[in-house]
Amino acid sequence: MNNDKNLYCIAATFNTPDEIINAAKKVSGAGYTHFDVNTPYPVHGMDDAMKLKPSKLGFVTLVMGLAGASIALLFMYWSLSIDYPLVIGGKPYFALPAFIPVTFEMTVLLATVSTVVAMIMLFFQLPNNKHPLHDTKYMKSVSHDKYGILIETNDDKFDEKEVENFLKNLKPLNIEYIYYPPEETYSIFQPKFLLLLAGIALVVSGGTYFSLNKLMFMTPFNWMMDQAKLIPQKGSELFEDGFGMRKPVTGTVARGFVPYPYKGQVNPTEVLANPFLPTKENIALGKAKYDIYCSPCHGYFADGDSRLRGQFPNPPTLHSQRARDFSDGMFYHIITNGQNIMPSYESQITRDERWAIVNYIRVLQRAKNASDADLTEMNKEAGSNVAN
Amino acid sequence: MSEQNNGLNTANEDNTPHPNYWRSFESLYRDPKVIEAKAHEFKEGVTDDFSPSGMSNISRRKFFALLGASAALAGTACTDYRDKGEIVPYNVKPEEITVGKPNYYASTCTACPNACGILIKTREGRPIKIDGNPDHPVNKGKICAKGQANILNLYDPERIKAPQKNSSLTFNEVSWKDADNEIITALGLAGSDEIALITHSITSPTMLKVIDDFKAKYPTAKLYSYELFNDSIKNSAWRKTYGSGNFPLLKWDEAKVILSLESDFLGTEGHKVETSRLFSQNRDVDSKKFTRLYCIDSNITITGINSDYRLHIRPEAQLEFVLSLANEIAKKGNITSAISASGYDLNNFAKKYNLDSKILNYLVSDLIANKGKSIITAGNSLPENVHIAVNLLNDALGNKNLYRTDSSSVSLVDHSTIEEFEALVQKMNAGSVAVVINIDCNPVYHFADDLGFEKALAKVPLSITLTERLNETTAVTHYALPLNHNFESWGDAKVRTNVFSLQQPVIAPIHQTRQKESILLSWISGKSDSFTEYLYLTYLKNNWEKNIYPTLNSKISFDKFWLGALHDGIVKTTSPVISYGAANTGSFDESKIEIKNPEGFTLIIKENYSLGDGRFAHNGWLQELPHPVSKATWDNYAALSEKTCKDFGLKDNDLIEVSVENRKLKLPVLMQAGTADNVIVVESGFGRTNSGTVATGVGFNVNSLLSSKSNLSPWIYSNAKITKTGDTYLVATTQEHHVFDDPLVQDLHIIRKIIQEGTVAEYLKNPSFIKENNEAQLPSVSNPYPYNGVKWGMAIDLNKCTGCGDCVVACDVENNIPVVGKDQVLKSREMQWLRIDRYYSGSPDNPKVSIQPMLCQHCDQAPCENVCPVVATTHSPDGLNQMTYNRCVGTRYCSNNCPYKVRRFNFYNFRDHFRDSYQENPILALMHNPEVTVRSRGVMEKCTFCVQRISEARADATHLKRNLKGSDVTTACQDACSSNAIYFGDINDKEEEFYKYRNHELGYYVLEELNVKPNVTYIAKLRNIHSEEV
Amino acid sequence: MNIDYSQETPLIAGRLDLAQIEELIAQPMDTKPDRKYYIALSISVTALLIGAVSLGLTFYYGIGLWGNNQPVGWAFEIVNFVFWVGIGHAGTLISAILFLLRQKWRTGIARFAEAMTIFAVMCAGIFPAIHTGRPWMDGYLLPYPNQHGLWVNFTSPLLWDVFAVTTYFTVSLVFWYVGLIPDFGSMRDRTTSKIKKTIYSIFSLGWRHSNRHWSHYEKAYMLLAGFATPLVLSVHTIVSFDFAVSIIPGWHTTIFPPYFVAGAIFSGFAMVVTVLIFVRKIFDLQNIITIDHLEKMNKVILSTGMMVGYAYSMEFFIAWYSGVQAESFLFLSRAFGPYAWAYWIMVSCNVLIPQLFWFRKIRRSIPLMLIIVIFVNVGMWFERFVITVTSLNRDFLPSSWAYFTPTMYDIGLLIGSFGFFFTLVILFTKSLPVVSISEVKAVADGAQPTHHGGAYHE
């Protein structure tokens, strides 16, 4: 035998099940451990003859089965009662009876699949089509109708001559030397393969792009993204101007929006009366709106100290005598109508809010021009507070 | 380990040299130990060392290479973003509009001559929903199905968008200028030839003034007005009896006994919205106030199904009946009426038409007992002498004090008589009519063929139709000029003495349309360029300032008055108290009495409940609204009694030919229980030949059976004949044809307690007689979900519900519900979320009818939720059974498991499927409610209790920093229900009115024994029949 | 296998040695297909295409193409699903239960039955997937983490189905494949063609008939059979829950699980017999799939048929006994209502006709049994139709009743499913050993040692 060939085992084939059982008994009896019997179907009594331990496969099944059960149950509990609890048909979040079927199925699934996978991959070390036995005369016969036994070179007691004689004594049909196949060497960077890589990459990316960005938005696919309705601030090509949002027809009066009667007048002879009392809530509302809409120009305290750093002319203070003598209606009129370069705020500030702002301006004016009387008034209140 | 490998590598040099970085790898594989290990198969189990190299290495490496490449590049594909369109904000936002919040405009509905006050809901300046104007004294915030569906007319893709000139049957667009020029010259050249203006009833005083101006400008102009179905006979009878005026309005809410003769006052006659409100006020379980309604008619109507006693006789017999009744009353209650028609005996009458004389006796005694508190009303279609007799009988019974004195109806222009139209046709034929202008009407379709209007029209040099869409008349006129829709027009209306109603547009004309008044005005001005956007607005304002405002002696200035009037939509006026003089006893001419014993068939032509006289035929929602009684959609049919069908060997859907004199029409048969024998009832409004995609060819044009020579009356024809054709024609009904003779299905609705009813007497005796036979609440193994805070519920009072179906259309509009078409209704795939179930019990000859609005019951223990695999339908914390459309994959399991079968499935993309995607037209997107998802194909949907309204109310409450209250929300169906049968609110709130109905002693749940805990309570119907009947 | 095979009547008629057995079984795969084969194939493929077209159109336009309507939300699609799942039951049952019960006669038919199970379940699996309104969203039925943060509804029977059917399919496939591995090994070693060899090698995973493998292998097979048996029972139980858990009269009945399982075995066996009759003839396997096999199966059909009959009568009894009006009405309406025709087809095909199997002659006569089992197949399809449609079309509210009429697309899909099934069967017969080579070898006489090396314990 030449050097580069690497012996794997010596094998013998027999004709009947009885012979092989006997042979197996002999071989195992002779103390060989690394030997195997190959038969086209499981021959009975062979495990004993070979002195095999019963399979441990059962443990895998047990463990994975239990795992399946608990995973299923826990997941259902978590998803329906903790992660996203929903009232479904008035059932409790954790409706155990309804969870049994899925639990059972998951148990079976994990148990069986993992058993088989474990058997094939861990116990059999399969798939392995590179095994020396493959494509040997021996293999062909044992998978057909013969019964074979083999002793491997890596058995501690292995000695080529000895084993050969030992097998001969069993009067086999024939004896066969089986060698390791020669190692091929591969390079991953064959141009052909790289071409294949590129091709696949192209197909994959093209395919994904098309299906994700085009196909998914053709009929019949419908994700209810494009709704046949006009949501606010959506354009519409049905109108020349392209506005989906229309303006009310001039001259119409919407409920609760009787037009402001003194529109456009600079100094209206009569003005509306303030319908709101300066209650806490109303003034709070007024402050909020004032700070949003008025303070940028008029300043937080209506001193006319703009925060616009002169990018827009500063308005006069609202603490002037003139401003303090304004009627509430006049302020309302100015907010609604605008004045000089101050634009109209009617489209930003609702009518009630305008009155609230007026009330707040009054508060500011009062605060800026407090009299001693006010002070004593305040002390009185403070005192009374202390007394309580 | 690597050194060892290198050592070994050097040992056998024969190997081909490898690049360094592969060295260790390759050498690793050359290690004999490893090689052995690779082939090593004797494992004792998992415990032994398990090397992955046991598997073929190189293929694995390639595999990973491929996997990597693919994965990496797959990632690069997810880079594109779909364009979601650009944001188009207002550049100057109008004060009244807050984006995302609706505005409401008071206006007036012009769908029919009742001119109800409406409140139009707009979003960002686009109308999306119509409700009644709550301030309007007549319709009090309610509006009928036609008014609801009117929104679809506005956005109808098939409106004509520009003036059309009809040159040899091909229409081509022309500019308004050219059209006006040609017309104005023609008008100018009319000379002594007549200019005929044909229109429906005119309800607008200002419009009338425009007409007058027109006449002033063109002296030969003559106005003709008509309605296919009208109360002219009733009114002329009234004038004969009482000298002047129209038939008065009635105090339905005060009547103890109502006798309706062939009259459908809850349906097509009079002001349905107002009448059903008043009528239902009088069937109130709360105040225990119940009227008793007797119906003596030939066909079963909405009024009929709401009656306590119903007898059917042929219309020919009505006169005889009234006379016999008068006699009987005279005899029994010695009340002498002005009708001295001796020789008519009620018992003989009963025998003659084998009527239940017991009921007739009840009737007589009730009428006598309730002198002055009863109403006898005769149908518009009955001949004059019946009306006169009825007037006199009412007079004798002292029922005059149920005639309303605060207000009466106003007709600005009396309808032209048939003689006038015949004269017109003659003139047209004679060529002495220069121009015919059809103002928003369709005479070619409406007029009887033997009037010969259509042929005559062809002889007219210039004929013009002002219309919103092409119709039978535009087909034969020279011009079709596009009109503004109701919601694009200004106007006013006066139909009652005590109120004006104003009409304002809510959107600028979408197409190049003008409103009819401005068109006339520009012709009056004689200048084709005189039209401006504000032409009619200024005219209207002037008219009000000059003519109407002064009469109202209002304190405030006209400008303020005007704005206020527009804001309210109405102006109340004080009308003088109306007094009714003595009846002219001579008005009933006994000599005229000839009782013709009806032979052959009697053909009755009725106005269709939803399509009216055909004006709404193109409106899919109304076409698909099931007929209140027969549940038929998309067709009219010949309704025959069961006996008649048997006698002539007819089944449902058989095609028969109905002929009156020489006029013939093929119609499908529908066995309508409760129809008088040998009576053919056909509804008008169908069989349009030129009404766009939706209506053309739907149903049969019964107007071809009309005759200008009225028979018994313009709508009732004796001596009709039927012949079998042998063909069949499927009529699509939303409910299976009811089987009376199969014991298996007989009265199931009662056995299963779907319908629970009692009598008033029973109720007064034992108020809790319903509660007592309700199912006991079953205990639950798990404690139910605590619904603290607001929990929504609904209560439906079956005593008030008349089954008209207005709520169904309201729901359609509110919730973007598609029209599916006849083929799908035949497959019973209609999409309406709310349906009105109709059950018959008793005999097919004269069945007892029960009505039940059925919608999602929002069960606490909803069976649909348990079975949805993808949690697309779940319960909200405020007790709603909610649908998550985007999550729904469409297994239909929920629908299968719904005991009420109220879920609706999009078997197709119906918008696309109906009439080759007629509904996909982009303009309909403007109509859809922006707050409601437009459902795609394959999605389940159902009533949501108008959840969008709930969220809006919640948002408002939050904004105002207060808690949401049940009374903050009203559902669309509730808003539409003119008889206030629907209550909606918070189940947990004991203060609310709703609570009373939710826990009413007459309340029950449908299919209570299933213990699904519905949140819709039905209040059992009480029939006000005599106690000995029970 | 680990079974005591010392028994009198040989399972394999005639005296075949191992080589002959292998020849016989492998013969269809080694020879070129003949005309008969191509005719059969073309017929079934045509049917398959009809189904494919109907499916495509349905997918594009929506299931409005079907006859389903408002009350009848489920019709043919679910009927077919349940029908095929039922067919799918015989295979694993024959294989697993008979294996556990040490029924040696299983070897002849087990492989084929298992294959049919897999194909039937594939047919069945299609329908739940396509019956949805938006099939492209079916992924929502799987509990995968998504941007909605939403999971599936584990309380829905339809979801149980998803798990049950997938599990059943996977396990059956694994069970079948494990059985195939040794045969792949043999095929690999006997074939001469290069391509075949590569394919067989890949699927054989490099099986070496090693006895150290055999011992694990038998253990694994035992475990699989042990799990498959309750699984078989559970699957149709869960399918029956689709109906039993709802509240619709005619569905909401506790008898369904056993009734469905019996029905499934009934129909499954009928289908297996139907197909085997042809297979053993065409590939003259009369010696391996003997008449005794068929007779035994006919006995099973007879008994399960009577179980089903019992269920029918018991449904009626309970409907009356429960005193629930809707329930009793529904059953009366089944027998005498609009769908009476379907009901009586069901009863006669499933209960009356199988009674003929009381006679041994009929049990053993190929043509007669063929007719009967075909009737049974028809009957069982109608059973599902009756259950699904007649319950829905007349439920609680008379106002929402409506009659269901199938469209050509419904029929098309039904035909298509048969096409799919038989196409797979026909391809299978030519490409894989229809009978387990190793198992049959193992039961051939003289296949096992005459004197055992000690009693064998599992």
Short mmCIF file of C-alpha atoms in Angstrom, two decimals, chain B residues 39-45 734-736 739 742 744-745 748-749 751-752 754 824 827-830 835 837-839 852 854 863 865-871 885-893 895-909 912 936-940 1006-1007 1009-1010 1012, chain C residues 58-74 77 131-138 140-141 146 148 150-153 155-159 208 210 212-213 216 241-243 245-248 251 325-326 329-330 332-333 336-337 392-403 407:
data_model
loop_
_atom_site.label_atom_id
_atom_site.label_comp_id
_atom_site.label_asym_id
_atom_site.label_seq_id
_atom_site.Cartn_x
_atom_site.Cartn_y
_atom_site.Cartn_z
CA ALA B 39 -14.52 10.71 9.56
CA HIS B 40 -14.83 9.57 13.14
CA GLU B 41 -18.27 8.15 13.63
CA PHE B 42 -18.14 6.22 16.85
CA LYS B 43 -19.65 8.72 19.19
CA GLU B 44 -21.06 7.59 22.47
CA GLY B 45 -23.40 10.53 22.37
CA THR B 734 -81.92 43.10 1.38
CA GLN B 735 -84.03 40.58 3.23
CA GLU B 736 -85.01 37.10 2.08
CA VAL B 739 -92.25 32.72 4.01
CA ASP B 742 -93.53 27.32 6.36
CA LEU B 744 -90.49 25.96 10.54
CA VAL B 745 -89.70 29.66 10.17
CA LEU B 748 -89.21 33.06 14.62
CA HIS B 749 -88.59 36.68 15.56
CA ILE B 751 -90.11 32.89 19.47
CA ARG B 752 -86.49 34.02 19.69
CA ILE B 754 -85.82 39.32 18.78
CA GLN B 824 -73.95 42.82 -4.93
CA LYS B 827 -75.55 38.50 -3.38
CA SER B 828 -76.57 40.08 -0.06
CA ARG B 829 -73.35 42.02 0.31
CA GLU B 830 -74.83 45.45 1.03
CA ARG B 835 -80.08 48.26 8.67
CA ASP B 837 -85.11 44.75 9.91
CA ARG B 838 -88.71 44.11 8.98
CA TYR B 839 -90.60 41.11 10.29
CA GLN B 852 -86.18 46.98 14.23
CA MET B 854 -80.16 46.69 13.76
CA PRO B 863 -68.12 37.00 20.28
CA GLU B 865 -63.43 39.71 19.38
CA ASN B 866 -62.54 36.27 20.68
CA VAL B 867 -62.22 34.78 17.24
CA CYS B 868 -60.20 37.43 15.44
CA PRO B 869 -56.73 35.93 15.09
CA VAL B 870 -54.97 39.27 14.63
CA VAL B 871 -56.67 41.33 17.38
CA TYR B 885 -59.03 48.41 9.80
CA ASN B 886 -55.31 48.47 9.12
CA ARG B 887 -54.82 45.34 11.18
CA CYS B 888 -57.69 43.40 9.62
CA VAL B 889 -56.66 40.68 7.20
CA GLY B 890 -60.25 39.72 6.44
CA THR B 891 -60.82 36.21 7.74
CA ARG B 892 -64.55 37.03 8.16
CA TYR B 893 -64.55 34.85 11.26
CA SER B 895 -68.77 38.21 10.99
CA ASN B 896 -69.59 34.50 11.14
CA ASN B 897 -69.54 34.61 14.89
CA CYS B 898 -71.66 37.74 15.19
CA PRO B 899 -75.17 36.70 16.25
CA TYR B 900 -76.58 39.94 14.88
CA LYS B 901 -74.76 39.74 11.54
CA VAL B 902 -74.08 43.47 11.62
CA ARG B 903 -70.55 43.25 10.32
CA ARG B 904 -69.93 44.22 6.73
CA PHE B 905 -67.12 42.88 4.58
CA ASN B 906 -65.48 44.53 1.59
CA PHE B 907 -65.65 41.57 -0.75
CA TYR B 908 -64.29 43.84 -3.45
CA ASN B 909 -62.90 47.30 -3.52
CA ASP B 912 -63.80 50.33 -7.89
CA SER B 936 -59.99 49.01 1.25
CA ARG B 937 -60.92 45.69 -0.21
CA GLY B 938 -60.77 42.71 2.12
CA VAL B 939 -61.43 44.64 5.31
CA MET B 940 -64.25 44.03 7.76
CA VAL B 1006 -81.93 41.15 21.35
CA LEU B 1007 -80.88 37.52 21.86
CA GLU B 1009 -79.97 34.42 26.25
CA LEU B 1010 -76.58 34.45 24.51
CA VAL B 1012 -73.05 38.62 25.13
CA THR C 58 -59.28 35.88 -6.74
CA PHE C 59 -56.05 37.37 -5.50
CA TYR C 60 -56.33 40.24 -7.95
CA TYR C 61 -60.01 41.12 -7.69
CA GLY C 62 -60.81 39.95 -4.18
CA ILE C 63 -62.85 37.10 -2.88
CA GLY C 64 -65.96 38.81 -4.11
CA LEU C 65 -65.48 36.45 -7.01
CA TRP C 66 -66.58 33.67 -4.70
CA GLY C 67 -70.16 33.04 -3.68
CA ASN C 68 -69.63 34.05 -0.07
CA ASN C 69 -72.08 36.64 1.20
CA GLN C 70 -73.11 38.44 4.34
CA PRO C 71 -74.23 35.65 6.65
CA VAL C 72 -72.14 33.00 4.87
CA GLY C 73 -68.67 34.39 5.47
CA TRP C 74 -67.07 30.99 5.07
CA GLU C 77 -62.56 27.76 1.04
CA HIS C 131 -59.32 32.84 2.14
CA THR C 132 -58.41 36.16 3.75
CA GLY C 133 -59.57 39.40 2.21
CA ARG C 134 -56.02 40.75 2.05
CA PRO C 135 -53.80 37.69 1.57
CA TRP C 136 -50.69 39.86 1.43
CA MET C 137 -51.26 40.63 5.09
CA ASP C 138 -51.35 36.99 6.22
CA TYR C 140 -50.16 39.31 10.71
CA LEU C 141 -51.21 35.84 11.86
CA ASN C 146 -43.45 44.44 14.61
CA HIS C 148 -47.15 48.16 15.87
CA LEU C 150 -48.90 44.28 18.49
CA TRP C 151 -49.07 40.52 18.99
CA VAL C 152 -51.61 37.99 17.79
CA ASN C 153 -54.76 36.88 19.56
CA THR C 155 -57.49 33.07 22.17
CA SER C 156 -58.67 32.76 18.57
CA PRO C 157 -59.27 29.24 17.24
CA LEU C 158 -58.06 30.42 13.88
CA LEU C 159 -54.70 31.12 15.42
CA ARG C 208 -24.32 4.55 5.92
CA SER C 210 -24.50 1.84 10.28
CA ARG C 212 -24.76 2.38 15.62
CA HIS C 213 -27.08 4.74 13.76
CA HIS C 216 -30.58 5.76 17.69
CA PHE C 241 -62.65 24.25 17.58
CA ASP C 242 -62.97 26.74 14.73
CA PHE C 243 -66.61 25.81 14.83
CA VAL C 245 -65.78 27.54 20.06
CA SER C 246 -68.10 29.92 18.18
CA ILE C 247 -71.66 30.63 19.26
CA ILE C 248 -73.43 29.92 15.98
CA TRP C 251 -71.27 25.00 15.27
CA GLN C 325 -84.74 26.86 19.93
CA ALA C 326 -82.10 28.16 17.55
CA PHE C 329 -84.37 24.83 14.38
CA LEU C 330 -80.98 24.75 12.72
CA LEU C 332 -84.37 20.70 11.28
CA SER C 333 -83.50 23.28 8.68
CA PHE C 336 -85.55 19.88 5.58
CA GLY C 337 -84.43 23.44 4.82
CA LEU C 392 -74.25 30.18 8.69
CA ASN C 393 -76.99 30.76 6.16
CA ARG C 394 -79.74 30.58 8.75
CA ASP C 395 -78.47 31.80 12.09
CA PHE C 396 -80.12 33.82 14.83
CA LEU C 397 -81.76 36.77 13.07
CA PRO C 398 -84.07 35.75 10.21
CA SER C 399 -83.56 39.22 8.78
CA SER C 400 -79.98 38.40 7.79
CA TRP C 401 -80.55 35.00 6.26
CA ALA C 402 -79.31 34.43 2.74
CA TYR C 403 -78.72 31.48 0.46
CA THR C 407 -69.44 30.53 -8.36
#
